[in-house]
Amino acid sequence: MGPGSRSTPGTSGAWRAWYHRCSTRVYGPSRRTTWLSWIADERVAIGSVPTADVLPRLPIVGVTHVVNCRAALQTWVSQDLSLERALLGPSRVIHAPMWDSGRHQPPRRWAAAAQFSAQALDEDPDARVLVHCHQGRRRSVLVAYAVLRLRGRSAEDAAHLILSHRAEAQLVPAYVASVEDWLAAGGPVASSAW
């Protein structure tokens, strides 16, 4: 399915959409969570898992690329990753599978997604990237922080931008250290999620 295409009843796309609608009602973000917060003029947004009501609005608000930071099991339960790829196209959606452990996150889980986002923003002035996890508080903040650092922001500036534009954001010290250690090592990607 290409960008913007719709499923017909009876197809796996229709099943996924129905399942996504039901599952995000039960296992979705808190109703108190802001679904999307743009980070100043960086063309990066941090958000919660798109529900069935939110998903079709992504292109309308300008989202061209998505980084899904939810663990593989979570994306299977909600079918969000499959529907994001159906909506925007597989080349515009990347998976950075992580559980929110609060501990060091290995770059093999998220570095390719940070580089994917920075490259999209650098190459296309119209690109706008949504980075989301489940609530848009911690894992998505890690990747957004890495994207801002890759795009030349200082650690302090990246942290300030995120915390001043996303009320739910939490900069987990171990997650920040994961990014800074990776950058200090030259930013290698252990394995690509593309």
Short mmCIF file of C-alpha atoms in Angstrom, two decimals, residues 110 149-150 176-188:
data_model
loop_
_atom_site.label_atom_id
_atom_site.label_comp_id
_atom_site.label_asym_id
_atom_site.label_seq_id
_atom_site.Cartn_x
_atom_site.Cartn_y
_atom_site.Cartn_z
CA TRP A 110 17.74 3.51 18.31
CA ARG A 149 22.31 16.38 18.90
CA LEU A 150 23.03 14.99 15.41
CA VAL A 176 20.90 10.84 27.83
CA ALA A 177 24.13 9.05 28.73
CA SER A 178 23.35 6.43 26.05
CA VAL A 179 23.22 9.16 23.41
CA GLU A 180 26.25 11.06 24.69
CA ASP A 181 28.36 7.88 24.94
CA TRP A 182 27.37 6.97 21.38
CA LEU A 183 28.28 10.42 20.09
CA ALA A 184 31.59 10.38 21.96
CA ALA A 185 32.40 7.05 20.30
CA GLY A 186 31.86 8.60 16.88
CA GLY A 187 28.19 7.74 16.50
CA PRO A 188 28.57 4.22 15.05
#
